[in-house]
Amino acid sequence: MKLTVLGCSGSVPGPGAPASGYLVEADGFRLVVDFGNGTLAALQTLCDPFDIDAVLFSHLHPDHCADFAALAVFRWYHPAPPYDPRRRRLAVHGPSDTADRLAAAYAPNESERASTDLSEVFEFHSFGEPAVRIGPLVVTAARVAHPCEAYGIRLEHDGRTMAYTGDTGPCAAVTDLAAGTDLLLAEATWTDSADRPADMHLSGRQAGAAATDAGARQLVLTHVAPWTDRAAVLAEARMAFSGPVWLAEPGAGYEI
Ligand SMILES: [Zn+2]
Ligand SMILES: [Zn+2]
């Protein structure tokens, strides 16, 4: 597997930094995990957006799905698509209300939605069974601690594993998903403080503790908010986890 960061700015895009989005490649299959503000621009520097094979959403806050409407426009209105997009509908996996929420984001009113049915170019799937196969990847999704229907995921391919927390406060699901993984991609929105709201986000210390509890081999910190001290988040995580720790950067790649 190869993980490439499209965007990693937490909660909102930052200066020159898209919000959350990741490209996961395995056996030539391309899965985009989250599609936040600015990620379609980043994706186009790596591949033709027609060449992605599936999209997965951890949850549907705007910083994780805002550019999906742009992808819909790209696939619908591109003047010279390499094939008829209606004949190769793109698989989209996510929370139970994904189809309705994304259609509403794309088309502002019911009459437009009636004439522009996204299901003609996208095939929507809700997380259901504990594990699903998406191309060559085995994907396990589990509910995490966030104010909306939000999932962390575990990806397995050819004996290698990675986990992604999505957005979450500390919870057992993250430890379970990340158990023994080769790489944990963990959100670390803010620095550690006793007055942070519960069931919302992780601090650098909490992300490091999750990696330690799970026995993950390496930790990549992401979703650091533009107003957060990145160096402090990294230092916290390194205090709590003895393995290699990196701060995600747009365009960074990790072989797993
Ligand atoms: Zn977020
Ligand atoms: Zn969120």
XYZ file of C-alpha atoms and ligand atoms in Angstrom, residues 59 61 63-64 146 167 201, ligand 2:
8
model
C -17.796 11.307 8.107
C -18.307 17.340 8.092
C -13.634 19.624 5.876
C -13.893 15.932 4.907
C -17.478 12.593 17.263
C -12.197 12.761 13.542
C -10.856 15.508 18.733
Zn -15.439 16.274 11.986
